[in-house]
XYZ file of C-alpha atoms in Angstrom:
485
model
C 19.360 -45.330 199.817
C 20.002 -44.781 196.302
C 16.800 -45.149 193.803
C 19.114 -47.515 191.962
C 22.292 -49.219 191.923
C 24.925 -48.163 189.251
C 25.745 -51.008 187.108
C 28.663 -48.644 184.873
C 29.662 -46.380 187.840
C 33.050 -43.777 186.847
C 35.422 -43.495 189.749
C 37.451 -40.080 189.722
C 41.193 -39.609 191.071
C 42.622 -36.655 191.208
C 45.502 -35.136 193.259
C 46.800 -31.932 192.261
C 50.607 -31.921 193.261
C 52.304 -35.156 192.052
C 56.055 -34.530 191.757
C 58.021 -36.902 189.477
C 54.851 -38.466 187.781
C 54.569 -40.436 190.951
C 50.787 -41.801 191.269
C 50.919 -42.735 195.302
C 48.335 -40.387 195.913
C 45.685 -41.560 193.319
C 46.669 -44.641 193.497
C 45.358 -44.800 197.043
C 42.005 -42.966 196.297
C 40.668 -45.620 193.451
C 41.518 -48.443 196.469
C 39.254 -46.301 198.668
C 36.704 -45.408 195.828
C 36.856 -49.304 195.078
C 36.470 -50.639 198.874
C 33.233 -48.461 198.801
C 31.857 -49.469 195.660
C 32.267 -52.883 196.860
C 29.850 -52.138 199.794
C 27.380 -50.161 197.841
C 27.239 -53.178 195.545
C 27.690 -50.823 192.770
C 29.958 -52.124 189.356
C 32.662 -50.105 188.729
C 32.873 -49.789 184.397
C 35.836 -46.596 184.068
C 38.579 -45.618 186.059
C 39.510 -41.621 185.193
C 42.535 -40.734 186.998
C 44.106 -37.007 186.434
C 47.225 -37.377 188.282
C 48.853 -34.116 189.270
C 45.921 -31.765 187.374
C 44.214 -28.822 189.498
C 40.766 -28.773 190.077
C 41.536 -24.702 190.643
C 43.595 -23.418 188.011
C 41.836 -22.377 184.665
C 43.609 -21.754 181.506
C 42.065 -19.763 178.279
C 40.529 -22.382 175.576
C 38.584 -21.871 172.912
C 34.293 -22.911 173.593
C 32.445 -24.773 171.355
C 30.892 -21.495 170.075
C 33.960 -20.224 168.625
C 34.549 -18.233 171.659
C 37.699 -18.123 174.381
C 37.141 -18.101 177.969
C 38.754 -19.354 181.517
C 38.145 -22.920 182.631
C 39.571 -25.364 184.527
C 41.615 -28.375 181.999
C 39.873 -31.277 183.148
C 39.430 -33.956 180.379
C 38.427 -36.621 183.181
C 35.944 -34.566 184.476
C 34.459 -33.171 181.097
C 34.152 -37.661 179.552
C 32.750 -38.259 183.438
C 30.303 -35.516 182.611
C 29.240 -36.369 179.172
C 28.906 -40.124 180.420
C 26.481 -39.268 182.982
C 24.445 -36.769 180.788
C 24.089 -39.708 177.640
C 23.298 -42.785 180.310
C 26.727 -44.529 179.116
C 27.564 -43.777 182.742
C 24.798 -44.592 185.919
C 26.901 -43.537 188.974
C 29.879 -41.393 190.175
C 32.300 -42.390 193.713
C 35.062 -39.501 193.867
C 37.335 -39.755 196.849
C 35.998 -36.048 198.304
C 34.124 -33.310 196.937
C 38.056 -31.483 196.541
C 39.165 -34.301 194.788
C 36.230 -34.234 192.013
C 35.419 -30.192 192.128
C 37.033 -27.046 192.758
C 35.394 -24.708 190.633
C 31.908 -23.453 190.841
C 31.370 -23.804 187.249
C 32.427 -27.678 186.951
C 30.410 -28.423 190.104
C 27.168 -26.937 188.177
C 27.765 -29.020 185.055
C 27.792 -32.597 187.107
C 24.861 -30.618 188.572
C 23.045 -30.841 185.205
C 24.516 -34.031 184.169
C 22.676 -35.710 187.360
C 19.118 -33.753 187.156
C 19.085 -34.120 183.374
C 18.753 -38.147 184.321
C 15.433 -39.874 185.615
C 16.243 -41.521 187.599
C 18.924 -39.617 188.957
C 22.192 -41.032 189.174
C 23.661 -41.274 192.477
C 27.121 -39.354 193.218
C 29.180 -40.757 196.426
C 32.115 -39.860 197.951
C 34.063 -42.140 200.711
C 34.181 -39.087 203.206
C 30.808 -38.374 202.094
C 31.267 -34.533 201.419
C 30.243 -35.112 198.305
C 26.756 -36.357 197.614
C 23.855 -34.678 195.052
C 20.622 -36.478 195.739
C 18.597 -33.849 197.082
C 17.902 -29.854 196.939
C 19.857 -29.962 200.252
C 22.650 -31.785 198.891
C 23.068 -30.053 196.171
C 23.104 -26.600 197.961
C 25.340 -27.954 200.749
C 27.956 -28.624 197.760
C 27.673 -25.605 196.043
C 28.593 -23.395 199.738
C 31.755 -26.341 200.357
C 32.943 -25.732 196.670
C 32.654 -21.998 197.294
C 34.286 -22.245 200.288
C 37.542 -24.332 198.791
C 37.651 -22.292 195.730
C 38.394 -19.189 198.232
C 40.307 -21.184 199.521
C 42.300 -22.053 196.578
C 42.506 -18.597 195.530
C 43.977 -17.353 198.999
C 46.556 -20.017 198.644
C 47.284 -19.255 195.383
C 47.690 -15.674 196.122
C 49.947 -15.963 198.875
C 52.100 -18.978 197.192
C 52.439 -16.089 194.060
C 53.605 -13.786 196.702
C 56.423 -15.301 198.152
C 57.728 -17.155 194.574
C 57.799 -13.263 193.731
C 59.281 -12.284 197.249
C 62.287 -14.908 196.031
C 62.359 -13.992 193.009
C 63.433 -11.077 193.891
C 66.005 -11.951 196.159
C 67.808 -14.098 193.806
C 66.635 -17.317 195.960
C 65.629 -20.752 194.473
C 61.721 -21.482 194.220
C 61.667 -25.329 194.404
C 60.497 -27.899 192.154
C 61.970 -30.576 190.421
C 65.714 -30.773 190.465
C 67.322 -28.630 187.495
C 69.909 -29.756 184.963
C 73.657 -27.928 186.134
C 72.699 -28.190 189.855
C 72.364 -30.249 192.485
C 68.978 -30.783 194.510
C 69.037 -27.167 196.971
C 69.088 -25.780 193.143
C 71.774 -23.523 194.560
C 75.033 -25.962 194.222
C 75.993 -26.072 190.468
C 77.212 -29.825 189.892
C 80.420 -29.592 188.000
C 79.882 -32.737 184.838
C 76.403 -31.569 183.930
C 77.557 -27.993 184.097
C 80.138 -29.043 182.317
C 78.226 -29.978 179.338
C 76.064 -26.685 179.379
C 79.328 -24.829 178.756
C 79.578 -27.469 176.029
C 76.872 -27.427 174.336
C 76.326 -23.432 174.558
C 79.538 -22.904 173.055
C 78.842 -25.410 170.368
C 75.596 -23.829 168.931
C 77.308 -20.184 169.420
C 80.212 -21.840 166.930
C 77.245 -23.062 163.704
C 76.775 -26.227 165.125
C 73.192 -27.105 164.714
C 70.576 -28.232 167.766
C 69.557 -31.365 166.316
C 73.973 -32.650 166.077
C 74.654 -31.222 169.692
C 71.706 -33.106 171.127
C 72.332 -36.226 169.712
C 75.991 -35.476 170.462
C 74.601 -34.633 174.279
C 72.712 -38.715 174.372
C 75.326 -40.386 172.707
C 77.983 -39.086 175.724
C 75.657 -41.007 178.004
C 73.913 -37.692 179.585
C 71.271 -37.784 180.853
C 67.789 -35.076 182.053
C 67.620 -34.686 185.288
C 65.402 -37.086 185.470
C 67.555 -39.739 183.804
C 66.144 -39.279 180.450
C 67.456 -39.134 176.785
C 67.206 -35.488 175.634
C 65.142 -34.210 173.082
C 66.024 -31.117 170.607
C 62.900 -29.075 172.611
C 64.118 -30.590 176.153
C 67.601 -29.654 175.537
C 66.795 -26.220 173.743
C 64.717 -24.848 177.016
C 67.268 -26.028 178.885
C 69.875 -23.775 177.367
C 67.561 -21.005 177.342
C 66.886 -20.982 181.021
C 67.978 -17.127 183.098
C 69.043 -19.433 185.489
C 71.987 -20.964 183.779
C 73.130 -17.068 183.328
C 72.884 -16.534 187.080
C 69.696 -14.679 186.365
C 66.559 -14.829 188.849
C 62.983 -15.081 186.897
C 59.344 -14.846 188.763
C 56.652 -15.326 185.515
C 59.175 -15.503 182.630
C 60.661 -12.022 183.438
C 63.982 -11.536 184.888
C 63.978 -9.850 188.008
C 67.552 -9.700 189.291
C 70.421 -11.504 190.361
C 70.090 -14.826 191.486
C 71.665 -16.797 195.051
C 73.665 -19.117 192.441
C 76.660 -18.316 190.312
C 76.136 -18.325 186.273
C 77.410 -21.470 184.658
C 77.959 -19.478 181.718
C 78.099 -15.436 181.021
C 75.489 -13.692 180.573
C 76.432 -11.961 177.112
C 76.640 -15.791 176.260
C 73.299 -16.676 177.084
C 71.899 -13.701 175.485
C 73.840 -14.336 172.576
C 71.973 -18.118 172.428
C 68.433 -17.091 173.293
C 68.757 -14.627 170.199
C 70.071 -17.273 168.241
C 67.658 -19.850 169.018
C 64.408 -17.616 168.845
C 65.858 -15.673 165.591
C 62.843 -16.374 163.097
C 64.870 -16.386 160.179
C 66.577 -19.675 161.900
C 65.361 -22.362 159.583
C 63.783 -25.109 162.020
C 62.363 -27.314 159.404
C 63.243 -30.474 158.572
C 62.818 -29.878 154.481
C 64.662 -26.491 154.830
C 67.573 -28.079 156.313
C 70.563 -27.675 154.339
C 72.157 -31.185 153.286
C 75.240 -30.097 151.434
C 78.534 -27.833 152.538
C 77.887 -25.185 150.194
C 73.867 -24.986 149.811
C 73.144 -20.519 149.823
C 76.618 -20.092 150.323
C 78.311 -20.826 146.995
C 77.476 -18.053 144.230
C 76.367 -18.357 140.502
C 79.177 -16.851 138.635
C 76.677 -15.467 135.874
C 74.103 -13.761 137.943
C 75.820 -13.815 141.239
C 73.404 -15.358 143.097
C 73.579 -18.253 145.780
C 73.384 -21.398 144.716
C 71.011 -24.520 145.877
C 71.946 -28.430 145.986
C 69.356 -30.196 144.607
C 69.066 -33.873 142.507
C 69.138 -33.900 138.656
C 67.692 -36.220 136.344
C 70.273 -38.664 136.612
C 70.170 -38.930 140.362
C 73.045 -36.323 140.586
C 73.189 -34.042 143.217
C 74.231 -30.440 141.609
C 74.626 -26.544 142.652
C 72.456 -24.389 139.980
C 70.860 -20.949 141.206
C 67.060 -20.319 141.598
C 65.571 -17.078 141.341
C 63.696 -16.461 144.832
C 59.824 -16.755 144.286
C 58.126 -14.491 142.441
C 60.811 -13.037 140.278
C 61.642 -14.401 136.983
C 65.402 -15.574 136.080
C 67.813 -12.912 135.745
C 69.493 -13.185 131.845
C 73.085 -14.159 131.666
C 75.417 -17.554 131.374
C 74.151 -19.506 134.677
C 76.194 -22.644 135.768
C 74.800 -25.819 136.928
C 77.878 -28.440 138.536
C 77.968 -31.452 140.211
C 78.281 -31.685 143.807
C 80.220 -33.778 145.476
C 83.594 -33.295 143.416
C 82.894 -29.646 143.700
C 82.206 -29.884 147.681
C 85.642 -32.302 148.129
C 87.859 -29.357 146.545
C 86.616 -26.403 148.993
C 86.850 -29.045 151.783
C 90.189 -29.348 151.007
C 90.834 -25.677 150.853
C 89.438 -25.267 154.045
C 91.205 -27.824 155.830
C 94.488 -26.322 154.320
C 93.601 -23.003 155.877
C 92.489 -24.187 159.334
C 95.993 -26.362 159.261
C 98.422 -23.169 158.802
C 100.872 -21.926 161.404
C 98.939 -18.898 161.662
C 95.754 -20.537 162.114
C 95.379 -19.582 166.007
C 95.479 -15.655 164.776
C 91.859 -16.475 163.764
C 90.740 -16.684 167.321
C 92.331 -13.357 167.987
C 90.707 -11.908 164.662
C 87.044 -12.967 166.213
C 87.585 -10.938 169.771
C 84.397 -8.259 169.779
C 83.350 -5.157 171.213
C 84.341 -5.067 175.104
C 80.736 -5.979 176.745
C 81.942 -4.589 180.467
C 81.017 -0.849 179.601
C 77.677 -2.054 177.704
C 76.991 -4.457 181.141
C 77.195 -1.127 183.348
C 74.985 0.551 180.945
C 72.368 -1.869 181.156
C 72.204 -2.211 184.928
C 71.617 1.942 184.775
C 68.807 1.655 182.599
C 67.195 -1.304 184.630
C 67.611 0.441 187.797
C 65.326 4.031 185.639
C 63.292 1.758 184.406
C 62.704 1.053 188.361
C 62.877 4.451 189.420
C 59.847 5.295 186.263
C 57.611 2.586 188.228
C 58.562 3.594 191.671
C 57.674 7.890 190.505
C 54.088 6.479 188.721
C 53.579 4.516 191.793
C 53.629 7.957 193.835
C 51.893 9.349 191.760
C 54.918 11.910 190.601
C 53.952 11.216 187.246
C 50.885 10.009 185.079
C 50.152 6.722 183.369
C 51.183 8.752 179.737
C 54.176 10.129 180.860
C 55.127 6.403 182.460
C 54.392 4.754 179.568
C 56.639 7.360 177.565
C 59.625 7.332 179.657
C 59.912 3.766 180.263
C 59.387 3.056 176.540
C 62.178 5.396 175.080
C 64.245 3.501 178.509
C 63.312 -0.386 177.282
C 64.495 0.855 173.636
C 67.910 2.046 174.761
C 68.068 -1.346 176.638
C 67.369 -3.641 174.112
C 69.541 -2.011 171.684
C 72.665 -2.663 174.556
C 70.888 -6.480 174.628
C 71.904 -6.985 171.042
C 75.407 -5.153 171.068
C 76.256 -7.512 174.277
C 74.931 -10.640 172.113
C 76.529 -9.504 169.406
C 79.592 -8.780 170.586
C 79.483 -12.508 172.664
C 78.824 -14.966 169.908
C 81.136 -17.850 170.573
C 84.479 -18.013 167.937
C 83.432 -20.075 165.270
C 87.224 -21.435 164.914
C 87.615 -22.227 168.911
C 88.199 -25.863 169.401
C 89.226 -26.138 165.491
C 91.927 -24.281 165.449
C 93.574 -24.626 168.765
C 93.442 -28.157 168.711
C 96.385 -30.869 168.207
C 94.721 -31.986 164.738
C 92.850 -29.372 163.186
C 91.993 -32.060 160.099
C 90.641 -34.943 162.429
C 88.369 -31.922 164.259
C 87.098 -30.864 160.839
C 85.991 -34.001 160.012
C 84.312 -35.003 163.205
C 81.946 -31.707 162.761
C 78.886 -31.488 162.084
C 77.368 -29.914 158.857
C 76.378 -26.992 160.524
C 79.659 -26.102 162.091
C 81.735 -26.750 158.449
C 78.849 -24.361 157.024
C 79.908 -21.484 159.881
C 83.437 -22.305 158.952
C 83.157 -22.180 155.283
C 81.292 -18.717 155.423
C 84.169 -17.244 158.094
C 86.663 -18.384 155.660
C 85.963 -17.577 152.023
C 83.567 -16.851 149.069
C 83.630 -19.636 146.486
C 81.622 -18.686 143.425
C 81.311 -21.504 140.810
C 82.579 -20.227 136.611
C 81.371 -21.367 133.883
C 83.323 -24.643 133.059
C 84.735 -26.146 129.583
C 83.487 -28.999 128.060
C 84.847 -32.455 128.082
C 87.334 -34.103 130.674
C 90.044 -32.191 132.046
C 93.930 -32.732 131.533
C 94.035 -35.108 134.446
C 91.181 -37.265 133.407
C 88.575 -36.013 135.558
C 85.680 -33.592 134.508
C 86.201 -31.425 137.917
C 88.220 -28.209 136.554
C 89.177 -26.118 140.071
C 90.220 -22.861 137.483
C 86.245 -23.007 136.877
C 86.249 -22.136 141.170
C 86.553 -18.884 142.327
C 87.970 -18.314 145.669
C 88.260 -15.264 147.645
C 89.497 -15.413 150.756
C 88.017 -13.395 153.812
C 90.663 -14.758 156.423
């Protein structure tokens, strides 16, 4: 019998695997842990529950000593721990020794917690596996949490193995259902590929993340798990190899996939290297708010120009120098904004409504990415070849490392020509549409930017005084336009 009986005893759940945030599993272990706290008499004060969290798997954190090392992420655990140790806590009831400890390290902290303690508090377990009253008991659990942590690692090992072994054979790992396919993760399902084509093609064109998810919500799509999308949801989910056709073991591709490509490869390239470009401004007080913002020009230094509010409330274009360098001399121009942004909208709109206006699509057609694909399955298949020859032992680790360097270089180089060459048309679905003046105006900001910057240069004059002959104080002479289409 216990020496005394817990009157703020911690029950710990734990399952590792719970798919879907379902909580069957640990639901059913506090019942258990509760029906035997009920016959111990002991009075259960905390319920820690770490539903689908391994016991096994350590991640690198930083120690309390500044330092970084492998542990397991167990929050429960660590408060159950620190309860024990300060006496907020007089008792512990985990399912089974798996279900509270897999690794030797954890199992030697509630070690401490419960000899630190006089008296000591008791530790149950409702298969009784897991029990620390005595030397015995206490070695008993160190050789079972041994024994499963092997165990564990064998698993592991041979789970890594055949993930890798289809991998590599293009097949589909498992796990929870993903967007563009249907449950065997093999069948694409035409509506929600659908809107990957969509919305790939939409951020290829200038139209921002944050517009093409909301965009994405307010059509009624869904996650599939039947959730609203965020911006980070919906940006990993373009970014997967998988929607390219592309097979990935660890975050590196590794061949072909079993499923067809919902969109091209160059396309997805294209979008990764737009979406991890660092010079892509993510942040909400970067984000420009007006059509010409860094694309408009100072006519008397010939810089770009920035929208920003003057003292009357006005939003106006005036140039900055960058930070750090003083303002170049000349006759700068400061001039209101929205009278300013309604005349190059109009400009734009004429253009984009001209017979000839298709011609643009034509105009945007890039380098031929067949030849560059053929050269970049070559220079996978040396890059092989290099591993296969150090392998043998045909060559050293320096000469490996040299050859398959020079080998990636080449390869990334053909990366960027084939995402170069596949950035979506920044006119398709403008353009080639029935009413080219409705589309403009049901575009984002973004998208009018791309447009704006395909289109023309406008660089703002100096500007009379006083109203012009029409009444207004807007003078388009004081505009510069120069078209690039």
């Amino acid at each position: 019998m216990s020496p005394q009986t817990p009157q703020c005893a911690v029950i710990l759940c734990r399952i590792s695997d719970a798919r879907d945030e379902d909580t069957t599993g640990v639901d059913d272990q506090e019942r258990h842990c509760r029906a035997l706290a009920d016959r111990l008499g002991w009075k259960v004060w905390r319920v820690i529950v770490e539903n689908d969290v391994s016991a096994y798997k350590r991640r690198k954190i930083q120690l309390p000593d500044g330092s970084y090392g492998l542990r397991t992420f167990r929050p429960g655990l660590r408060d159950a721990i620190t309860w024990l140790t300060t006496g907020e806590a007089d008792g512990l009831i985990a399912y089974d020794l798996d279900r509270a400890v897999r690794d030797p390290r954890d199992l030697e902290d509630l070690i401490d917690a419960v000899e630190m303690r006089k008296p000591r508090p008791p530790v149950e377990s409702v298969t009784g596996s897991l029990r620390l009253a005595n030397d015995a008991d206490i070695t008993m659990a160190r050789v079972m949490v041994a024994v499963a942590n092997k165990a564990s690692r064998d698993t592991g090992r041979r789970v890594a193995n055949a993930r890798l072994r289809m991998a590599t054979n293009g097949e589909y790992g498992g796990g929870i259902r993903p967007f563009g396919f249907h449950k065997d993760g093999v069948t694409v399902e035409p509506a929600e590929a659908a809107e990957i084509v969509r919305a790939t093609e939409a951020l290829l064109a200038g139209s921002s993340l944050r517009f093409v998810t909301k965009s994405v919500n307010a059509a009624g799509v869904r996650t599939s798990r039947g959730k609203e999308w965020t911006t980070m949801e919906l940006r990993q989910m373009l970014m997967r190899p998988r929607n390219a056709g592309l097979a990935v073991y660890r975050g590196e591709i590794v061949g072909r996939a079993s499923w067809p490509a919902i969109v091209p490869e160059e396309s997805w390239r294209a979008l990764v290297a737009l979406l991890t470009d660092p010079a892509r401004r993510t942040s909400p007080g970067n984000k420009a708010r007006w059509l010409g913002s860094g694309l408009y020009r100072c006519g008397g230094c010939g810089r770009p120009v920035v929208c920003s509010l003057s003292g009357g409330r006005r939003a106006v274009y005036r140039c900055r120098p960058t930070r750090g360098e003083t303002r170049q001399p000349g006759q700068h121009v400061v001039r209101v904004a929205i009278p300013l942004d309604k005349f190059v909208e109009e400009l734009v709109i004429e253009r984009l409504s001209r017979p000839d206006a298709v011609d643009l699509l034509v105009q945007d057609q890039r380098e031929d990415v067949a030849p560059l694909h053929d050269q970049a399955v070559a220079l996978r298949a040396r890059l092989d070849e290099q591993a296969i020859l150090h392998a043998d032992g045909v060559i050293d680790a320096r000469q490996y490392a040299t050859g398959s360097s020079r080998i990636r270089s080449q390869l990334e180089e053909i990366e960027s020509r084939i995402s170069a060459a596949s950035q979506g048309s920044v006119f398709a679905g403008v353009v080639d549409t029935d009413d080219p003046p409705a589309t403009w105006k049901g575009l984002d900001l973004g998208r009018k930017r791309a447009l704006l910057d395909a289109l023309m240069t406008v660089t703002i004059l100096p500007a009379g005084r006083g109203r012009a002959p029409d009444g207004s104080y807007f003078d388009p002479t004081s505009v510069k336009i120069e078209p690039k289409r």
